[in-house]
mmCIF file of C-alpha atoms in Angstrom:
data_model
loop_
_atom_site.group_PDB
_atom_site.id
_atom_site.type_symbol
_atom_site.label_atom_id
_atom_site.label_comp_id
_atom_site.label_asym_id
_atom_site.label_seq_id
_atom_site.Cartn_x
_atom_site.Cartn_y
_atom_site.Cartn_z
ATOM 1 C CA MET H 1 19.663 92.054 -239.290
ATOM 2 C CA LYS H 2 23.076 90.829 -240.422
ATOM 3 C CA LEU H 3 26.121 92.940 -239.626
ATOM 4 C CA PHE H 4 29.588 92.682 -241.157
ATOM 5 C CA ARG H 5 32.863 94.627 -241.316
ATOM 6 C CA TYR H 6 34.993 94.950 -244.415
ATOM 7 C CA GLY H 7 38.171 96.496 -245.751
ATOM 8 C CA ASP H 8 41.872 96.384 -245.003
ATOM 9 C CA LEU H 9 43.079 95.101 -241.637
ATOM 10 C CA ASP H 10 42.605 97.688 -238.871
ATOM 11 C CA GLN H 11 40.822 99.981 -241.328
ATOM 12 C CA GLU H 12 37.534 98.114 -241.567
ATOM 13 C CA LYS H 13 34.252 99.819 -242.332
ATOM 14 C CA THR H 14 30.799 98.651 -241.276
ATOM 15 C CA GLY H 15 28.107 97.064 -243.373
ATOM 16 C CA VAL H 16 24.795 95.223 -243.309
ATOM 17 C CA ILE H 17 23.321 92.519 -245.506
ATOM 18 C CA ILE H 18 19.873 93.286 -246.891
ATOM 19 C CA GLY H 19 18.211 91.080 -249.474
ATOM 20 C CA GLY H 20 21.495 89.294 -250.077
ATOM 21 C CA LYS H 21 23.303 92.552 -250.861
ATOM 22 C CA TYR H 22 26.330 93.669 -248.837
ATOM 23 C CA LEU H 23 25.745 97.365 -248.161
ATOM 24 C CA ASP H 24 28.054 99.981 -246.653
ATOM 25 C CA VAL H 25 26.752 101.733 -243.521
ATOM 26 C CA SER H 26 29.967 103.506 -242.547
ATOM 27 C CA GLY H 27 28.001 106.754 -242.752
ATOM 28 C CA PHE H 28 26.374 105.709 -239.485
ATOM 29 C CA GLY H 29 29.656 106.798 -237.951
ATOM 30 C CA GLU H 30 30.307 103.964 -235.499
ATOM 31 C CA ASP H 31 32.260 100.733 -235.589
ATOM 32 C CA TYR H 32 30.852 97.553 -234.053
ATOM 33 C CA THR H 33 32.477 97.939 -230.644
ATOM 34 C CA GLU H 34 31.568 97.467 -226.997
ATOM 35 C CA ASN H 35 30.135 100.986 -226.970
ATOM 36 C CA PHE H 36 28.001 100.306 -230.066
ATOM 37 C CA PHE H 37 26.282 97.355 -228.407
ATOM 38 C CA ALA H 38 26.107 99.062 -224.982
ATOM 39 C CA THR H 39 24.231 102.055 -226.399
ATOM 40 C CA ASP H 40 21.544 100.051 -228.221
ATOM 41 C CA GLY H 41 23.492 100.351 -231.446
ATOM 42 C CA ILE H 42 21.463 97.700 -233.246
ATOM 43 C CA SER H 43 18.219 99.646 -232.815
ATOM 44 C CA ARG H 44 19.903 102.912 -233.735
ATOM 45 C CA LEU H 45 21.453 101.328 -236.812
ATOM 46 C CA LYS H 46 18.060 99.978 -237.885
ATOM 47 C CA LYS H 47 16.665 103.518 -237.784
ATOM 48 C CA TYR H 48 19.638 104.834 -239.768
ATOM 49 C CA ILE H 49 19.072 102.174 -242.425
ATOM 50 C CA LYS H 50 15.367 102.969 -242.611
ATOM 51 C CA ASP H 51 16.125 106.669 -243.082
ATOM 52 C CA ASN H 52 18.959 106.141 -245.593
ATOM 53 C CA LYS H 53 18.190 102.857 -247.350
ATOM 54 C CA ALA H 54 17.918 104.400 -250.821
ATOM 55 C CA SER H 55 21.434 105.857 -250.592
ATOM 56 C CA LEU H 56 23.302 102.849 -249.162
ATOM 57 C CA LYS H 57 26.001 101.674 -251.556
ATOM 58 C CA GLU H 58 26.751 98.042 -252.338
ATOM 59 C CA ILE H 59 30.343 97.113 -251.583
ATOM 60 C CA THR H 60 32.704 95.779 -254.219
ATOM 61 C CA ALA H 61 32.459 92.026 -254.753
ATOM 62 C CA GLY H 62 35.458 90.230 -253.303
ATOM 63 C CA SER H 63 36.148 92.839 -250.631
ATOM 64 C CA ARG H 64 37.988 91.472 -247.610
ATOM 65 C CA LEU H 65 35.723 90.765 -244.630
ATOM 66 C CA GLY H 66 37.019 91.614 -241.178
ATOM 67 C CA ALA H 67 36.196 90.117 -237.804
ATOM 68 C CA ILE H 68 32.613 91.078 -237.053
ATOM 69 C CA ILE H 69 33.498 92.828 -233.764
ATOM 70 C CA LYS H 70 36.316 95.281 -233.081
ATOM 71 C CA ARG H 71 38.350 94.388 -229.983
ATOM 72 C CA PRO H 72 35.875 92.661 -227.651
ATOM 73 C CA SER H 73 36.950 92.739 -224.028
ATOM 74 C CA LYS H 74 36.842 88.939 -223.857
ATOM 75 C CA ILE H 75 36.661 85.836 -226.006
ATOM 76 C CA ILE H 76 35.377 83.145 -223.645
ATOM 77 C CA CYS H 77 35.375 79.538 -224.816
ATOM 78 C CA ILE H 78 33.654 76.422 -223.551
ATOM 79 C CA GLY H 79 35.548 73.147 -223.758
ATOM 80 C CA LEU H 80 34.160 69.651 -224.338
ATOM 81 C CA ASN H 81 30.584 70.881 -224.745
ATOM 82 C CA TYR H 82 29.547 68.083 -227.132
ATOM 83 C CA ALA H 83 29.440 64.561 -225.693
ATOM 84 C CA ASP H 84 30.945 62.976 -228.813
ATOM 85 C CA HIS H 85 33.855 65.443 -228.738
ATOM 86 C CA ALA H 86 34.530 64.676 -225.068
ATOM 87 C CA LYS H 87 34.596 60.993 -225.997
ATOM 88 C CA GLU H 88 37.072 61.452 -228.852
ATOM 89 C CA ALA H 89 39.286 63.534 -226.552
ATOM 90 C CA GLY H 90 39.251 60.733 -223.976
ATOM 91 C CA SER H 91 37.590 62.959 -221.377
ATOM 92 C CA PRO H 92 34.493 62.485 -219.213
ATOM 93 C CA ILE H 93 31.396 64.573 -219.916
ATOM 94 C CA PRO H 94 31.855 67.735 -217.817
ATOM 95 C CA ALA H 95 29.673 68.234 -214.767
ATOM 96 C CA GLU H 96 30.011 71.991 -215.249
ATOM 97 C CA PRO H 97 31.192 74.029 -218.242
ATOM 98 C CA ILE H 98 34.940 74.010 -218.854
ATOM 99 C CA VAL H 99 35.929 77.634 -219.353
ATOM 100 C CA PHE H 100 39.025 79.065 -221.020
ATOM 101 C CA PHE H 101 39.968 82.213 -222.916
ATOM 102 C CA LYS H 102 41.364 83.187 -226.290
ATOM 103 C CA ALA H 103 43.336 86.420 -226.540
ATOM 104 C CA SER H 104 41.468 89.059 -228.531
ATOM 105 C CA SER H 105 44.663 89.445 -230.609
ATOM 106 C CA ALA H 106 43.761 86.070 -232.180
ATOM 107 C CA LEU H 107 40.798 87.685 -233.971
ATOM 108 C CA CYS H 108 40.924 87.927 -237.747
ATOM 109 C CA GLY H 109 38.628 88.037 -240.726
ATOM 110 C CA PRO H 110 36.619 84.938 -241.651
ATOM 111 C CA ASN H 111 38.549 84.328 -244.867
ATOM 112 C CA ASP H 112 41.983 85.518 -243.771
ATOM 113 C CA ASP H 113 44.886 83.072 -243.937
ATOM 114 C CA LEU H 114 45.490 80.793 -240.973
ATOM 115 C CA ILE H 115 49.128 81.219 -239.976
ATOM 116 C CA ILE H 116 50.717 78.090 -238.530
ATOM 117 C CA PRO H 117 52.558 79.375 -235.427
ATOM 118 C CA LYS H 118 56.314 79.276 -235.116
ATOM 119 C CA HIS H 119 57.454 75.833 -233.855
ATOM 120 C CA SER H 120 53.949 74.381 -234.310
ATOM 121 C CA GLU H 121 53.381 70.796 -235.421
ATOM 122 C CA LYS H 122 49.845 70.236 -234.075
ATOM 123 C CA THR H 123 47.544 72.993 -235.309
ATOM 124 C CA ASP H 124 43.927 71.785 -235.238
ATOM 125 C CA TRP H 125 40.467 73.021 -236.325
ATOM 126 C CA GLU H 126 37.185 73.442 -234.380
ATOM 127 C CA VAL H 127 33.938 74.774 -235.885
ATOM 128 C CA GLU H 128 31.876 76.538 -233.222
ATOM 129 C CA LEU H 129 28.747 78.598 -232.676
ATOM 130 C CA ALA H 130 29.665 81.869 -230.976
ATOM 131 C CA VAL H 131 27.338 84.147 -229.020
ATOM 132 C CA VAL H 132 27.800 87.924 -228.875
ATOM 133 C CA ILE H 133 26.691 89.701 -225.713
ATOM 134 C CA GLY H 134 24.451 92.729 -226.236
ATOM 135 C CA LYS H 135 24.473 94.438 -222.852
ATOM 136 C CA LYS H 136 26.335 94.319 -219.555
ATOM 137 C CA ALA H 137 25.538 91.090 -217.748
ATOM 138 C CA SER H 138 26.228 90.124 -214.154
ATOM 139 C CA TYR H 139 24.452 87.421 -212.138
ATOM 140 C CA VAL H 140 21.943 86.819 -214.922
ATOM 141 C CA ALA H 141 19.124 84.329 -214.344
ATOM 142 C CA GLU H 142 18.964 81.598 -216.980
ATOM 143 C CA LYS H 143 15.392 82.556 -217.864
ATOM 144 C CA ASP H 144 16.535 86.112 -218.647
ATOM 145 C CA ALA H 145 19.677 85.212 -220.594
ATOM 146 C CA ASP H 146 18.188 85.879 -224.038
ATOM 147 C CA ASP H 147 17.746 89.549 -223.121
ATOM 148 C CA TYR H 148 21.535 89.878 -222.947
ATOM 149 C CA ILE H 149 22.325 88.350 -226.350
ATOM 150 C CA ALA H 150 22.950 90.547 -229.399
ATOM 151 C CA GLY H 151 23.337 87.716 -231.889
ATOM 152 C CA TYR H 152 25.286 84.766 -233.193
ATOM 153 C CA VAL H 153 28.319 84.236 -235.403
ATOM 154 C CA LEU H 154 30.458 81.479 -236.936
ATOM 155 C CA HIS H 155 33.829 80.880 -235.246
ATOM 156 C CA ASN H 156 36.757 78.549 -235.927
ATOM 157 C CA ASP H 157 38.449 77.932 -232.566
ATOM 158 C CA TYR H 158 41.858 76.981 -233.920
ATOM 159 C CA SER H 159 44.067 75.180 -231.407
ATOM 160 C CA GLU H 160 47.747 74.284 -231.241
ATOM 161 C CA ARG H 161 47.503 71.009 -229.346
ATOM 162 C CA SER H 162 51.099 70.759 -228.153
ATOM 163 C CA PHE H 163 50.959 74.339 -226.802
ATOM 164 C CA GLN H 164 47.573 73.555 -225.248
ATOM 165 C CA LEU H 165 48.223 70.143 -223.709
ATOM 166 C CA GLU H 166 51.960 69.523 -223.502
ATOM 167 C CA ARG H 167 53.437 72.790 -222.260
ATOM 168 C CA GLY H 168 51.923 72.994 -218.770
ATOM 169 C CA GLY H 169 49.450 75.572 -217.499
ATOM 170 C CA GLN H 170 46.089 76.450 -218.997
ATOM 171 C CA TRP H 171 44.693 75.960 -222.496
ATOM 172 C CA VAL H 172 44.986 79.641 -223.425
ATOM 173 C CA LYS H 173 48.544 79.190 -224.784
ATOM 174 C CA GLY H 174 47.289 76.813 -227.450
ATOM 175 C CA LYS H 175 44.273 78.942 -228.331
ATOM 176 C CA SER H 176 45.591 82.479 -228.675
ATOM 177 C CA CYS H 177 48.047 82.495 -231.569
ATOM 178 C CA ASP H 178 47.555 85.166 -234.216
ATOM 179 C CA THR H 179 44.761 84.274 -236.712
ATOM 180 C CA PHE H 180 43.375 81.558 -234.384
ATOM 181 C CA ALA H 181 39.940 83.216 -234.128
ATOM 182 C CA PRO H 182 38.420 83.919 -237.555
ATOM 183 C CA LEU H 183 34.992 85.361 -236.753
ATOM 184 C CA GLY H 184 32.271 85.835 -239.344
ATOM 185 C CA PRO H 185 31.286 86.312 -242.173
ATOM 186 C CA PHE H 186 28.519 88.208 -240.369
ATOM 187 C CA LEU H 187 26.736 88.581 -237.060
ATOM 188 C CA ALA H 188 23.096 87.541 -237.241
ATOM 189 C CA THR H 189 21.002 89.350 -234.657
ATOM 190 C CA LYS H 190 19.048 86.946 -232.512
ATOM 191 C CA GLU H 191 15.703 87.395 -234.295
ATOM 192 C CA GLU H 192 17.367 86.047 -237.472
ATOM 193 C CA ILE H 193 17.835 82.607 -235.885
ATOM 194 C CA ALA H 194 14.594 80.752 -235.118
ATOM 195 C CA ASP H 195 16.169 78.007 -232.994
ATOM 196 C CA VAL H 196 19.810 78.388 -232.059
ATOM 197 C CA HIS H 197 19.781 74.845 -230.663
ATOM 198 C CA ASN H 198 18.880 73.235 -233.982
ATOM 199 C CA LEU H 199 21.552 74.416 -236.419
ATOM 200 C CA ASN H 200 23.757 72.222 -238.587
ATOM 201 C CA LEU H 201 27.450 73.013 -238.259
ATOM 202 C CA TRP H 202 30.195 71.509 -240.412
ATOM 203 C CA LEU H 203 33.855 71.772 -241.356
ATOM 204 C CA LYS H 204 35.901 70.458 -244.286
ATOM 205 C CA VAL H 205 39.656 70.145 -244.748
ATOM 206 C CA ASN H 206 40.782 70.090 -248.384
ATOM 207 C CA GLY H 207 37.191 69.327 -249.368
ATOM 208 C CA LYS H 208 36.800 66.353 -247.019
ATOM 209 C CA MET H 209 34.054 66.568 -244.412
ATOM 210 C CA MET H 210 35.618 66.307 -240.949
ATOM 211 C CA GLN H 211 32.889 67.730 -238.701
ATOM 212 C CA ASP H 212 29.153 67.461 -239.336
ATOM 213 C CA SER H 213 26.834 67.863 -236.376
ATOM 214 C CA SER H 214 24.083 70.005 -234.847
ATOM 215 C CA THR H 215 23.883 72.512 -232.035
ATOM 216 C CA SER H 216 21.110 70.280 -230.683
ATOM 217 C CA GLN H 217 23.965 68.183 -229.300
ATOM 218 C CA LEU H 218 25.282 70.928 -227.003
ATOM 219 C CA ILE H 219 25.615 69.687 -223.422
ATOM 220 C CA PHE H 220 25.266 73.155 -221.901
ATOM 221 C CA LYS H 221 22.823 75.295 -223.870
ATOM 222 C CA VAL H 222 23.264 78.967 -224.718
ATOM 223 C CA PRO H 223 21.019 80.485 -221.981
ATOM 224 C CA PHE H 224 22.713 78.389 -219.318
ATOM 225 C CA LEU H 225 26.165 79.434 -220.529
ATOM 226 C CA VAL H 226 25.294 83.142 -220.321
ATOM 227 C CA HIS H 227 23.838 82.589 -216.851
ATOM 228 C CA TYR H 228 26.762 80.446 -215.701
ATOM 229 C CA LEU H 229 29.539 82.721 -216.913
ATOM 230 C CA SER H 230 27.859 85.787 -215.440
ATOM 231 C CA GLN H 231 28.190 84.232 -211.967
ATOM 232 C CA PHE H 232 31.987 84.459 -212.233
ATOM 233 C CA MET H 233 32.642 87.586 -214.312
ATOM 234 C CA THR H 234 30.853 90.573 -215.764
ATOM 235 C CA LEU H 235 30.075 90.071 -219.424
ATOM 236 C CA TYR H 236 30.430 93.267 -221.423
ATOM 237 C CA PRO H 237 28.639 94.223 -224.640
ATOM 238 C CA GLY H 238 30.486 92.741 -227.597
ATOM 239 C CA ASP H 239 32.022 89.908 -225.565
ATOM 240 C CA VAL H 240 32.162 86.627 -227.461
ATOM 241 C CA ILE H 241 31.216 83.245 -226.002
ATOM 242 C CA SER H 242 32.301 80.326 -228.196
ATOM 243 C CA THR H 243 30.153 77.369 -227.236
ATOM 244 C CA GLY H 244 32.342 74.375 -228.100
ATOM 245 C CA THR H 245 32.983 72.048 -231.017
ATOM 246 C CA PRO H 246 31.515 68.671 -232.037
ATOM 247 C CA HIS H 247 33.490 65.525 -232.866
ATOM 248 C CA GLY H 248 35.812 65.367 -235.843
ATOM 249 C CA VAL H 249 38.765 67.480 -234.754
ATOM 250 C CA GLY H 250 42.242 66.412 -235.858
ATOM 251 C CA LEU H 251 43.211 65.373 -232.339
ATOM 252 C CA GLY H 252 40.445 62.761 -232.337
ATOM 253 C CA PHE H 253 41.803 60.689 -235.236
ATOM 254 C CA ASN H 254 44.114 57.704 -234.803
ATOM 255 C CA PRO H 255 46.728 58.793 -235.640
ATOM 256 C CA PRO H 256 45.861 62.494 -235.205
ATOM 257 C CA ILE H 257 45.646 64.713 -238.285
ATOM 258 C CA TYR H 258 47.004 68.246 -238.120
ATOM 259 C CA LEU H 259 47.057 71.146 -240.540
ATOM 260 C CA LYS H 260 50.004 71.953 -242.791
ATOM 261 C CA ALA H 261 50.850 74.779 -245.144
ATOM 262 C CA GLY H 262 48.805 74.554 -248.326
ATOM 263 C CA ASP H 263 45.725 73.041 -246.676
ATOM 264 C CA GLU H 264 42.341 74.735 -246.973
ATOM 265 C CA VAL H 265 39.712 74.765 -244.236
ATOM 266 C CA GLU H 266 36.069 75.568 -244.979
ATOM 267 C CA LEU H 267 33.319 75.701 -242.362
ATOM 268 C CA GLY H 268 29.787 76.902 -241.826
ATOM 269 C CA ILE H 269 26.726 77.016 -239.628
ATOM 270 C CA GLU H 270 23.145 77.004 -240.866
ATOM 271 C CA GLY H 271 21.912 80.602 -240.957
ATOM 272 C CA LEU H 272 25.346 82.032 -240.147
ATOM 273 C CA GLY H 273 27.131 81.611 -243.458
ATOM 274 C CA SER H 274 30.481 80.017 -244.178
ATOM 275 C CA SER H 275 34.153 80.929 -244.132
ATOM 276 C CA LYS H 276 37.347 79.615 -245.666
ATOM 277 C CA GLN H 277 40.943 79.819 -244.489
ATOM 278 C CA LYS H 278 44.062 78.953 -246.432
ATOM 279 C CA VAL H 279 46.819 77.534 -244.221
ATOM 280 C CA VAL H 280 50.207 79.222 -244.518
ATOM 281 C CA ALA H 281 53.456 78.771 -242.611
ATOM 282 C CA TYR H 282 54.785 81.375 -240.223
ATOM 283 C CA LYS H 283 57.470 83.556 -241.789
#
């Protein structure tokens, strides 16, 4: 099943994609929240769809898509999780996952504008596979990790490199600006993806291919990441784990290339759709 949210900001309704059609399921009466996932919402929604399929209405073409999850408790990110990206960043391959956070206030719709932050000169792009947790997870064995996954989603882990690397402290300052976490266009439940470790992922800036790789190149695979993170914190339903980006980020060029107002970023992952963000200046 493929889940999406649509409508005006902070007034989103829920939907599902069936046979390529975007259908409204707001009559189900629940948003895609921590509680939805914690109470086996996917199975309950499937039953609702089965009982009401004939009456589900197709949404208007061109409707705004919202972030696929409403207010997850955490957005956890993994740094330098592709060997070629670690190389371009001038860093050694990590012995253990590098973990940082993005503020949930960075979430936005997949096609919403990217707002260059105030005083920013080094805003960068990062296409990433994100994992959505389906049930409360603590001290999970790697072999059981799949049981705790609800599905997968496309994420652009935007980064302000001077905030991240030149201002002291942790990376979170360069990762959490408003609009820095476009998530979607939809969440694909795990049975939709045959092999999550064999998906093409790509990103273009102004039509030029900048990133083109495969999740087969992940250093730390999805089950290990769920296991690993659950040793340090409880993962709650709806939490997002962004698994890292491949080579081709702006920081890796000589000289570096950063985004400016008027640019357009397009990205996608095989089986998880694509998104597009227009870059605008902070006002």
